Steps between C-alpha positions, in 0.01 A plus 500: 500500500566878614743695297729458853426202466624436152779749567611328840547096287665692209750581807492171621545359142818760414654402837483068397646606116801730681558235753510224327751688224730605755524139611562380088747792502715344792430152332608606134891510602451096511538251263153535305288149694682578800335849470185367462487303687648678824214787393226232545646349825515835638140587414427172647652545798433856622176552326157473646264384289298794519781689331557183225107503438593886380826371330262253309275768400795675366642216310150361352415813355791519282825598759492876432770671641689156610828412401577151260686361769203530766244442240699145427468470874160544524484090373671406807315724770261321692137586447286592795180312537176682476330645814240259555208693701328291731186509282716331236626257671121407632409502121804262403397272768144477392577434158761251608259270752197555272 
């Protein structure tokens, strides 16, 4: 990866953690599940999974810069499934019938 490269998902990364903490900052004036929960729903709803793959990054590799409340979240936030390249899927079937 080019140093833009690196420099341009460091971007991409920053933009998830502030995003997602502005949206546990709106949710922190609730009750504390109701908070939680309405900070997964919304990441639910409004997020493409692109953007919760990059959340998941986040949140696997120890939450830096995310708040509790999202980070409590993160258990209720639907994970994306994996890109499966057509090459992959060819390979799955394979093994499967064979």
């Amino acid at each position: 990866m080019s140093h833009d490269e690196e420099s341009h998902a460091a971007q991409g990364i920053a933009k998830i953690v502030r995003m997602a903490n502005q949206i546990g900052t709106f949710f922190e004036s609730k009750p504390h599940e109701e908070g939680v929960h309405g900070v997964a729903e919304h990441i639910n709803k409004f997020w493409e999974p692109r953007m919760r793959r990059h959340f998941f990054e986040v949140v696997d590799s120890g939450g830096a810069g995310l708040k509790p409340i999202v980070m409590e979240a993160a258990a209720q936030v639907r994970r994306p499934t994996a890109h499966v390249t057509a090459e992959q899927a060819a390979e799955a079937g394979a093994v499967a019938s064979g």
